[in-house]
């Protein structure tokens, strides 16, 4: 029996939605103060102290500014200009082919504007072309240049990256092997809070910003500077040769642990789990990072040489130099005001010699003199070799896991087993944070059931006194990830939408009811999600889809029109509007939106079905066949398209 025919699929097949993934000197006084949520540094916890921007700092610290602006941090983010770009745009290098999705990408300059053209060819013909202007370049060019575009304040990552070490263009990290989201990957607050200075984020959104900085700035390491400037303008000058100026944090005067907390905010890349009520913008230098978030790293058996690119602090904390000294921090070796490109090699070697040299300044290395001479007595070459990254292709970075025999220790073995997650910034992390870490790891990197089993294990350890909504929220997430939608609804039975303040929880409950084909019960939960995050266009799209399924075409039209007003390139909203106008008999507007969606994504399943329905209704049978043939070529398991195509056969 055929799945459906043209005569009865028009409504049921035109519902389009996105099912979201469920993805220096030490001071013990200051260290203890950090545990209490208090600090002698006056700009750490005082909420009246605000950020002023690097140009304000520059007025008094010009010399430091001039060196810092050349560092990887200072050049981390900027407008897409020829000067900023480190890429090669010659024809021999500037074409990338995504063999999984069959798209080509060509970056090019038109006057002073950077564009990326996505295209597809059949024979000698170009059958698809989409051009996207690039607004920002991420990365100093030491390793990569990635590309971001801005649509009405919403930030998205472009699908290709230039890898400077290999001098090649390729798909962006995470876009390989059929995983490309093309022009739809959101740049959220987590991304922006490490790759740039703190920017003005629209809090009730996922990826909308009202203003952006251009590079990591002074206040990311020193904290907000308004109090410091006020004091100087008032004439309150501190002789820092005699003691600290507590109006602004000086990391050199923090304890070793708090020094490392400043750096590990971004150089402990892993699975971050925010504390209740915290955001990625809440950390200030002088705090412990655990006051804002806990960062988990996957631990594996074997393959000690396998590492994540920005995991410098994790690797350092595994080193005996760190474990035995008790006073090793990032600034033991690095001057954050000077680029590594301009830092003399002797600065790093001298740091090694402070602990590993004798009183005569000679090396105490146990290797032979001949080998040391061959290596120019360079400790780093042997003990901190450059290594590839498991998350970013085509790059090599210095491995900060300092070992006596790095190659021999790891023997370059492959990963043999996943051992679990370890939190590297909090030795006393609670069970709910652990559970959330496993769920986050599942969503981001490894969707295997065992991770959710671990999450449920930690959730079940919670005491009965845990707040019901808080605990249910996590059970809802766990069972949602397992696609056990019935259990999701069971955990939501004790909750009312208005009492839930987490948008993702509201969304997951709504999606569970929707997947159980109970749109009436899903609707209030979707509505609650957009009440919390009205500028989450994905949530808005799900709400509109549910309205559409409920027959409320008028309100659904408003929602999809709002989405396109915010982002004219939102494919699903166009195809949904195309269907709605088709229902109203407005074939001109229907065709316009369906073609807009096809231009944005020529392989969009539901839009191709809707287009086939539109062509069929206009008597254009050949065009309908072409849509369905293309759909079945890209999505051969689509039973709806098979049934429709069978109806078209003579």
Short mmCIF file of N, CA and C in Angstrom, two decimals, residues 354-519:
data_model
loop_
_atom_site.label_atom_id
_atom_site.label_comp_id
_atom_site.label_asym_id
_atom_site.label_seq_id
_atom_site.Cartn_x
_atom_site.Cartn_y
_atom_site.Cartn_z
N UNK A 354 65.09 27.43 36.20
CA UNK A 354 64.88 27.87 37.59
C UNK A 354 64.68 26.68 38.52
N UNK A 355 64.10 25.60 37.98
CA UNK A 355 63.91 24.40 38.80
C UNK A 355 64.88 23.28 38.44
N UNK A 356 65.33 23.28 37.19
CA UNK A 356 66.11 22.13 36.71
C UNK A 356 67.56 22.48 36.40
N UNK A 357 68.04 23.57 36.93
CA UNK A 357 69.44 23.92 36.75
C UNK A 357 70.17 23.87 38.08
N UNK A 358 71.48 23.73 38.04
CA UNK A 358 72.24 23.73 39.29
C UNK A 358 72.69 25.15 39.62
N UNK A 359 73.44 25.27 40.68
CA UNK A 359 73.85 26.61 41.13
C UNK A 359 74.75 27.31 40.15
N UNK A 360 75.37 26.56 39.26
CA UNK A 360 76.23 27.17 38.25
C UNK A 360 75.48 27.49 36.96
N UNK A 361 74.18 27.28 36.99
CA UNK A 361 73.38 27.59 35.80
C UNK A 361 73.48 26.55 34.72
N UNK A 362 73.99 25.37 35.07
CA UNK A 362 74.12 24.33 34.06
C UNK A 362 72.89 23.41 34.08
N UNK A 363 72.64 22.77 32.94
CA UNK A 363 71.51 21.86 32.83
C UNK A 363 71.74 20.64 33.72
N UNK A 364 70.65 20.17 34.33
CA UNK A 364 70.73 18.92 35.09
C UNK A 364 70.06 17.78 34.33
N UNK A 365 69.87 17.99 33.04
CA UNK A 365 69.23 16.98 32.19
C UNK A 365 70.07 15.71 32.19
N UNK A 366 69.41 14.55 32.24
CA UNK A 366 70.13 13.27 32.29
C UNK A 366 70.52 12.75 30.91
N UNK A 367 70.08 13.44 29.87
CA UNK A 367 70.45 13.01 28.53
C UNK A 367 71.94 13.27 28.29
N UNK A 368 72.46 12.62 27.26
CA UNK A 368 73.88 12.78 26.94
C UNK A 368 74.16 14.19 26.44
N UNK A 369 75.39 14.61 26.63
CA UNK A 369 75.79 15.94 26.17
C UNK A 369 75.63 16.05 24.65
N UNK A 370 75.88 14.94 23.94
CA UNK A 370 75.78 14.96 22.49
C UNK A 370 74.34 15.23 22.05
N UNK A 371 73.40 14.55 22.69
CA UNK A 371 72.00 14.74 22.32
C UNK A 371 71.54 16.15 22.68
N UNK A 372 71.95 16.63 23.87
CA UNK A 372 71.55 17.98 24.26
C UNK A 372 72.11 19.00 23.28
N UNK A 373 73.34 18.77 22.85
CA UNK A 373 73.94 19.71 21.90
C UNK A 373 73.19 19.68 20.57
N UNK A 374 72.77 18.48 20.15
CA UNK A 374 72.03 18.36 18.90
C UNK A 374 70.70 19.10 18.97
N UNK A 375 70.15 19.19 20.18
CA UNK A 375 68.88 19.88 20.38
C UNK A 375 69.09 21.32 20.87
N UNK A 376 70.32 21.79 20.85
CA UNK A 376 70.65 23.15 21.29
C UNK A 376 70.23 23.39 22.73
N UNK A 377 70.31 22.33 23.54
CA UNK A 377 69.92 22.42 24.95
C UNK A 377 68.52 23.03 25.12
N UNK A 378 67.65 22.69 24.20
CA UNK A 378 66.28 23.21 24.21
C UNK A 378 65.36 22.19 24.88
N UNK A 379 65.02 22.46 26.13
CA UNK A 379 64.19 21.53 26.91
C UNK A 379 62.84 21.29 26.23
N UNK A 380 62.27 22.32 25.64
CA UNK A 380 60.91 22.26 25.12
C UNK A 380 60.81 21.30 23.95
N UNK A 381 61.84 21.27 23.12
CA UNK A 381 61.81 20.40 21.95
C UNK A 381 61.56 18.95 22.34
N UNK A 382 62.17 18.51 23.42
CA UNK A 382 62.04 17.11 23.85
C UNK A 382 60.84 16.89 24.76
N UNK A 383 60.64 17.81 25.69
CA UNK A 383 59.67 17.56 26.76
C UNK A 383 58.30 18.18 26.52
N UNK A 384 58.19 19.09 25.55
CA UNK A 384 56.90 19.68 25.19
C UNK A 384 56.79 19.73 23.67
N UNK A 385 56.79 18.58 23.02
CA UNK A 385 56.79 18.58 21.55
C UNK A 385 55.48 19.14 20.99
N UNK A 386 55.56 19.60 19.79
CA UNK A 386 54.35 20.03 19.10
C UNK A 386 53.53 18.81 18.72
N UNK A 387 52.22 18.97 18.80
CA UNK A 387 51.35 17.83 18.65
C UNK A 387 50.11 18.23 17.87
N UNK A 388 49.51 17.27 17.21
CA UNK A 388 48.26 17.53 16.51
C UNK A 388 47.10 17.63 17.49
N UNK A 389 46.00 18.16 17.00
CA UNK A 389 44.80 18.35 17.82
C UNK A 389 43.72 17.40 17.34
N UNK A 390 42.95 16.84 18.27
CA UNK A 390 41.90 15.90 17.87
C UNK A 390 40.61 16.62 17.51
N UNK A 391 40.52 17.91 17.77
CA UNK A 391 39.28 18.62 17.48
C UNK A 391 39.42 19.63 16.34
N UNK A 392 40.63 20.09 16.06
CA UNK A 392 40.85 21.05 14.98
C UNK A 392 41.82 20.42 13.99
N UNK A 393 41.42 20.19 12.74
CA UNK A 393 42.34 19.57 11.78
C UNK A 393 43.42 20.54 11.32
N UNK A 394 44.48 20.00 10.79
CA UNK A 394 45.53 20.76 10.10
C UNK A 394 46.29 21.73 11.02
N UNK A 395 46.31 21.49 12.33
CA UNK A 395 47.07 22.37 13.21
C UNK A 395 47.98 21.54 14.12
N UNK A 396 49.04 22.18 14.55
CA UNK A 396 49.92 21.62 15.57
C UNK A 396 50.16 22.68 16.63
N UNK A 397 50.10 22.27 17.88
CA UNK A 397 50.33 23.19 18.99
C UNK A 397 51.28 22.54 19.99
N UNK A 398 51.90 23.36 20.80
CA UNK A 398 52.81 22.86 21.83
C UNK A 398 52.01 22.11 22.89
N UNK A 399 52.41 20.89 23.16
CA UNK A 399 51.75 20.06 24.17
C UNK A 399 52.25 20.47 25.55
N UNK A 400 51.37 20.99 26.38
CA UNK A 400 51.77 21.46 27.70
C UNK A 400 51.77 20.37 28.77
N UNK A 401 51.60 19.12 28.36
CA UNK A 401 51.78 17.98 29.25
C UNK A 401 53.28 17.67 29.25
N UNK A 402 53.99 18.19 30.25
CA UNK A 402 55.45 18.10 30.29
C UNK A 402 55.84 16.73 30.84
N UNK A 403 56.56 15.95 30.04
CA UNK A 403 56.94 14.59 30.43
C UNK A 403 58.40 14.34 30.10
N UNK A 404 58.96 13.38 30.80
CA UNK A 404 60.37 13.06 30.57
C UNK A 404 60.54 12.41 29.20
N UNK A 405 59.64 11.52 28.86
CA UNK A 405 59.69 10.83 27.57
C UNK A 405 58.31 10.90 26.92
N UNK A 406 57.92 12.02 26.37
CA UNK A 406 56.56 12.15 25.83
C UNK A 406 56.22 11.09 24.78
N UNK A 407 57.13 10.85 23.83
CA UNK A 407 56.83 9.90 22.77
C UNK A 407 56.80 8.49 23.32
N UNK A 408 57.80 8.16 24.15
CA UNK A 408 57.86 6.81 24.70
C UNK A 408 56.69 6.54 25.64
N UNK A 409 56.29 7.55 26.41
CA UNK A 409 55.19 7.37 27.36
C UNK A 409 53.90 7.02 26.64
N UNK A 410 53.60 7.74 25.60
CA UNK A 410 52.33 7.53 24.91
C UNK A 410 52.43 6.42 23.88
N UNK A 411 53.64 6.24 23.32
CA UNK A 411 53.88 5.27 22.26
C UNK A 411 52.90 5.46 21.10
N UNK A 412 52.35 6.68 21.02
CA UNK A 412 51.44 7.01 19.93
C UNK A 412 50.31 6.00 19.78
N UNK A 413 49.86 5.42 20.89
CA UNK A 413 48.79 4.44 20.83
C UNK A 413 47.46 5.11 20.51
N UNK A 414 46.56 4.32 19.98
CA UNK A 414 45.22 4.80 19.76
C UNK A 414 44.44 4.73 21.07
N UNK A 415 43.33 5.46 21.12
CA UNK A 415 42.47 5.41 22.29
C UNK A 415 41.88 4.01 22.39
N UNK A 416 41.99 3.40 23.57
CA UNK A 416 41.48 2.04 23.75
C UNK A 416 40.21 1.99 24.58
N UNK A 417 39.97 3.01 25.42
CA UNK A 417 38.75 3.00 26.23
C UNK A 417 38.46 4.40 26.76
N UNK A 418 37.18 4.69 26.90
CA UNK A 418 36.74 5.93 27.54
C UNK A 418 36.60 5.65 29.02
N UNK A 419 37.30 6.41 29.84
CA UNK A 419 37.33 6.16 31.28
C UNK A 419 36.32 7.00 32.05
N UNK A 420 35.88 8.09 31.47
CA UNK A 420 34.93 8.96 32.17
C UNK A 420 35.32 10.42 32.01
N UNK A 421 34.55 11.27 32.66
CA UNK A 421 34.83 12.70 32.65
C UNK A 421 35.50 13.12 33.95
N UNK A 422 36.45 14.03 33.83
CA UNK A 422 37.13 14.58 35.01
C UNK A 422 37.00 16.09 34.99
N UNK A 423 36.64 16.66 36.13
CA UNK A 423 36.57 18.12 36.24
C UNK A 423 37.94 18.64 36.63
N UNK A 424 38.46 19.58 35.85
CA UNK A 424 39.82 20.07 36.07
C UNK A 424 39.87 21.43 36.76
N UNK A 425 38.72 21.96 37.17
CA UNK A 425 38.77 23.22 37.90
C UNK A 425 38.03 23.16 39.23
N UNK A 426 37.62 21.95 39.64
CA UNK A 426 36.90 21.82 40.90
C UNK A 426 37.02 20.39 41.39
N UNK A 427 37.68 20.21 42.53
CA UNK A 427 37.86 18.87 43.08
C UNK A 427 36.62 18.38 43.81
N UNK A 428 35.66 19.26 44.06
CA UNK A 428 34.49 18.90 44.86
C UNK A 428 33.20 19.17 44.08
N UNK A 429 33.18 18.83 42.82
CA UNK A 429 32.04 19.08 41.98
C UNK A 429 30.87 18.19 42.40
N UNK A 430 29.65 18.73 42.38
CA UNK A 430 28.50 17.96 42.85
C UNK A 430 27.98 17.04 41.77
N UNK A 431 27.07 16.14 42.18
CA UNK A 431 26.61 15.09 41.28
C UNK A 431 25.74 15.62 40.14
N UNK A 432 24.96 16.66 40.40
CA UNK A 432 24.14 17.21 39.31
C UNK A 432 25.03 17.79 38.23
N UNK A 433 26.10 18.49 38.62
CA UNK A 433 27.03 19.02 37.62
C UNK A 433 27.67 17.89 36.83
N UNK A 434 28.01 16.79 37.52
CA UNK A 434 28.58 15.64 36.80
C UNK A 434 27.58 15.09 35.79
N UNK A 435 26.33 14.94 36.23
CA UNK A 435 25.29 14.42 35.32
C UNK A 435 25.15 15.33 34.11
N UNK A 436 25.15 16.63 34.35
CA UNK A 436 25.01 17.57 33.23
C UNK A 436 26.24 17.52 32.32
N UNK A 437 27.40 17.26 32.89
CA UNK A 437 28.60 17.12 32.07
C UNK A 437 28.48 15.95 31.11
N UNK A 438 27.97 14.81 31.61
CA UNK A 438 27.81 13.65 30.73
C UNK A 438 26.77 13.92 29.64
N UNK A 439 25.69 14.62 29.99
CA UNK A 439 24.68 14.92 28.98
C UNK A 439 25.21 15.90 27.94
N UNK A 440 25.99 16.86 28.41
CA UNK A 440 26.58 17.83 27.48
C UNK A 440 27.56 17.15 26.54
N UNK A 441 28.34 16.22 27.08
CA UNK A 441 29.30 15.48 26.25
C UNK A 441 28.55 14.65 25.21
N UNK A 442 27.45 14.04 25.61
CA UNK A 442 26.61 13.27 24.69
C UNK A 442 26.13 14.15 23.53
N UNK A 443 25.63 15.34 23.87
CA UNK A 443 25.07 16.23 22.85
C UNK A 443 26.13 16.76 21.89
N UNK A 444 27.29 17.07 22.42
CA UNK A 444 28.30 17.74 21.61
C UNK A 444 29.15 16.78 20.79
N UNK A 445 29.52 15.66 21.39
CA UNK A 445 30.60 14.87 20.79
C UNK A 445 30.29 13.39 20.57
N UNK A 446 29.59 12.74 21.49
CA UNK A 446 29.52 11.27 21.45
C UNK A 446 28.15 10.78 21.88
N UNK A 447 27.18 10.73 20.97
CA UNK A 447 25.83 10.31 21.35
C UNK A 447 25.72 8.80 21.57
N UNK A 448 26.30 8.32 22.68
CA UNK A 448 26.21 6.90 23.04
C UNK A 448 25.43 6.76 24.33
N UNK A 449 24.61 5.73 24.40
CA UNK A 449 23.69 5.56 25.52
C UNK A 449 24.41 5.47 26.86
N UNK A 450 25.63 4.93 26.85
CA UNK A 450 26.37 4.79 28.11
C UNK A 450 26.58 6.11 28.83
N UNK A 451 26.71 7.19 28.07
CA UNK A 451 26.89 8.51 28.70
C UNK A 451 25.63 8.93 29.45
N UNK A 452 24.47 8.62 28.89
CA UNK A 452 23.22 8.96 29.58
C UNK A 452 23.02 8.05 30.79
N UNK A 453 23.46 6.81 30.68
CA UNK A 453 23.42 5.92 31.85
C UNK A 453 24.25 6.51 32.99
N UNK A 454 25.41 7.06 32.66
CA UNK A 454 26.25 7.69 33.69
C UNK A 454 25.55 8.91 34.26
N UNK A 455 24.90 9.70 33.40
CA UNK A 455 24.18 10.88 33.87
C UNK A 455 23.08 10.47 34.84
N UNK A 456 22.31 9.44 34.50
CA UNK A 456 21.23 8.99 35.38
C UNK A 456 21.77 8.43 36.69
N UNK A 457 22.93 7.81 36.63
CA UNK A 457 23.56 7.30 37.86
C UNK A 457 23.81 8.45 38.84
N UNK A 458 24.36 9.55 38.34
CA UNK A 458 24.65 10.69 39.23
C UNK A 458 23.37 11.40 39.65
N UNK A 459 22.38 11.47 38.77
CA UNK A 459 21.11 12.09 39.16
C UNK A 459 20.43 11.30 40.27
N UNK A 460 20.51 9.99 40.18
CA UNK A 460 19.87 9.14 41.18
C UNK A 460 20.55 9.20 42.54
N UNK A 461 21.77 9.74 42.59
CA UNK A 461 22.47 9.88 43.87
C UNK A 461 22.00 11.09 44.66
N UNK A 462 21.21 11.97 44.02
CA UNK A 462 20.78 13.20 44.69
C UNK A 462 19.83 12.88 45.84
N UNK A 463 19.91 13.71 46.86
CA UNK A 463 19.03 13.54 48.01
C UNK A 463 17.61 13.96 47.65
N UNK A 464 16.65 13.45 48.41
CA UNK A 464 15.26 13.79 48.17
C UNK A 464 14.98 15.26 48.40
N UNK A 465 15.86 15.94 49.10
CA UNK A 465 15.64 17.35 49.39
C UNK A 465 15.94 18.26 48.21
N UNK A 466 16.47 17.68 47.11
CA UNK A 466 16.74 18.51 45.94
C UNK A 466 15.45 19.13 45.43
N UNK A 467 15.54 20.35 44.96
CA UNK A 467 14.36 21.04 44.43
C UNK A 467 13.76 20.22 43.30
N UNK A 468 12.44 20.02 43.36
CA UNK A 468 11.77 19.14 42.40
C UNK A 468 11.97 19.61 40.96
N UNK A 469 11.77 20.89 40.72
CA UNK A 469 11.89 21.39 39.35
C UNK A 469 13.31 21.21 38.83
N UNK A 470 14.27 21.46 39.72
CA UNK A 470 15.67 21.35 39.31
C UNK A 470 16.00 19.92 38.91
N UNK A 471 15.58 18.96 39.76
CA UNK A 471 15.91 17.58 39.47
C UNK A 471 15.11 17.09 38.26
N UNK A 472 13.84 17.42 38.19
CA UNK A 472 13.05 17.00 37.04
C UNK A 472 13.63 17.54 35.74
N UNK A 473 14.15 18.75 35.79
CA UNK A 473 14.73 19.35 34.60
C UNK A 473 15.82 18.46 34.02
N UNK A 474 16.62 17.87 34.88
CA UNK A 474 17.72 17.04 34.41
C UNK A 474 17.23 15.67 33.95
N UNK A 475 16.24 15.10 34.63
CA UNK A 475 15.66 13.85 34.15
C UNK A 475 14.98 14.06 32.80
N UNK A 476 14.31 15.19 32.63
CA UNK A 476 13.68 15.51 31.35
C UNK A 476 14.73 15.54 30.25
N UNK A 477 15.86 16.16 30.52
CA UNK A 477 16.92 16.23 29.52
C UNK A 477 17.46 14.85 29.19
N UNK A 478 17.70 14.04 30.22
CA UNK A 478 18.28 12.72 30.00
C UNK A 478 17.36 11.85 29.14
N UNK A 479 16.09 11.80 29.49
CA UNK A 479 15.18 10.94 28.73
C UNK A 479 14.85 11.53 27.37
N UNK A 480 14.92 12.83 27.25
CA UNK A 480 14.77 13.44 25.93
C UNK A 480 15.89 12.98 25.00
N UNK A 481 17.12 12.97 25.52
CA UNK A 481 18.26 12.54 24.70
C UNK A 481 18.15 11.08 24.30
N UNK A 482 17.45 10.29 25.11
CA UNK A 482 17.24 8.88 24.78
C UNK A 482 16.02 8.68 23.89
N UNK A 483 15.37 9.80 23.49
CA UNK A 483 14.14 9.74 22.70
C UNK A 483 13.02 8.99 23.42
N UNK A 484 13.09 8.96 24.73
CA UNK A 484 12.03 8.34 25.54
C UNK A 484 11.04 9.44 25.91
N UNK A 485 10.22 9.80 24.94
CA UNK A 485 9.36 10.97 25.11
C UNK A 485 8.26 10.74 26.14
N UNK A 486 7.84 9.49 26.30
CA UNK A 486 6.83 9.21 27.31
C UNK A 486 7.36 9.53 28.71
N UNK A 487 8.61 9.14 28.98
CA UNK A 487 9.20 9.43 30.29
C UNK A 487 9.38 10.94 30.48
N UNK A 488 9.69 11.64 29.41
CA UNK A 488 9.81 13.10 29.50
C UNK A 488 8.50 13.70 29.99
N UNK A 489 7.40 13.26 29.39
CA UNK A 489 6.10 13.83 29.79
C UNK A 489 5.74 13.44 31.22
N UNK A 490 6.17 12.25 31.65
CA UNK A 490 5.89 11.85 33.03
C UNK A 490 6.61 12.76 34.02
N UNK A 491 7.84 13.12 33.73
CA UNK A 491 8.58 14.01 34.63
C UNK A 491 8.06 15.44 34.57
N UNK A 492 7.34 15.77 33.52
CA UNK A 492 6.79 17.13 33.43
C UNK A 492 5.42 17.25 34.06
N UNK A 493 4.83 16.12 34.47
CA UNK A 493 3.47 16.16 34.98
C UNK A 493 3.32 16.99 36.25
N UNK A 494 4.38 17.09 37.02
CA UNK A 494 4.31 17.87 38.27
C UNK A 494 4.67 19.34 38.05
N UNK A 495 4.92 19.73 36.80
CA UNK A 495 5.35 21.09 36.50
C UNK A 495 4.31 21.81 35.65
N UNK A 496 4.23 23.10 35.84
CA UNK A 496 3.44 23.95 34.97
C UNK A 496 4.39 24.77 34.11
N UNK A 497 4.04 25.03 32.86
CA UNK A 497 4.94 25.81 32.02
C UNK A 497 5.38 27.12 32.66
N UNK A 498 4.49 27.84 33.32
CA UNK A 498 4.82 29.14 33.89
C UNK A 498 5.84 29.05 35.02
N UNK A 499 5.99 27.86 35.61
CA UNK A 499 6.92 27.68 36.73
C UNK A 499 8.30 27.21 36.27
N UNK A 500 8.46 27.01 34.98
CA UNK A 500 9.75 26.57 34.42
C UNK A 500 10.47 27.79 33.87
N UNK A 501 11.72 27.97 34.27
CA UNK A 501 12.48 29.16 33.86
C UNK A 501 13.66 28.81 32.96
N UNK A 502 13.75 27.56 32.58
CA UNK A 502 14.79 27.12 31.65
C UNK A 502 14.14 26.85 30.30
N UNK A 503 14.52 27.61 29.28
CA UNK A 503 13.87 27.51 27.97
C UNK A 503 14.06 26.13 27.36
N UNK A 504 15.23 25.54 27.55
CA UNK A 504 15.47 24.22 26.96
C UNK A 504 14.58 23.16 27.58
N UNK A 505 14.32 23.26 28.89
CA UNK A 505 13.41 22.31 29.52
C UNK A 505 12.01 22.43 28.92
N UNK A 506 11.54 23.67 28.79
CA UNK A 506 10.22 23.89 28.19
C UNK A 506 10.18 23.36 26.76
N UNK A 507 11.23 23.62 26.00
CA UNK A 507 11.29 23.12 24.63
C UNK A 507 11.24 21.60 24.59
N UNK A 508 12.03 20.95 25.45
CA UNK A 508 12.10 19.49 25.41
C UNK A 508 10.76 18.85 25.75
N UNK A 509 10.05 19.43 26.72
CA UNK A 509 8.73 18.89 27.04
C UNK A 509 7.79 19.09 25.85
N UNK A 510 7.82 20.29 25.26
CA UNK A 510 6.99 20.54 24.09
C UNK A 510 7.30 19.57 22.96
N UNK A 511 8.58 19.34 22.72
CA UNK A 511 8.97 18.44 21.64
C UNK A 511 8.54 17.01 21.93
N UNK A 512 8.59 16.62 23.20
CA UNK A 512 8.15 15.27 23.57
C UNK A 512 6.67 15.08 23.23
N UNK A 513 5.83 16.04 23.64
CA UNK A 513 4.40 15.94 23.32
C UNK A 513 4.19 15.98 21.81
N UNK A 514 4.97 16.79 21.11
CA UNK A 514 4.81 16.89 19.66
C UNK A 514 5.16 15.57 18.98
N UNK A 515 6.25 14.94 19.44
CA UNK A 515 6.64 13.66 18.87
C UNK A 515 5.62 12.57 19.19
N UNK A 516 4.89 12.74 20.29
CA UNK A 516 3.83 11.81 20.65
C UNK A 516 2.51 12.17 19.96
N UNK A 517 2.60 13.14 19.02
CA UNK A 517 1.46 13.56 18.19
C UNK A 517 0.33 14.16 19.02
N UNK A 518 0.72 14.91 20.04
CA UNK A 518 -0.27 15.63 20.85
C UNK A 518 0.10 17.11 20.84
N UNK A 519 -0.17 17.75 19.70
CA UNK A 519 0.23 19.14 19.50
C UNK A 519 -0.44 20.08 20.49
#
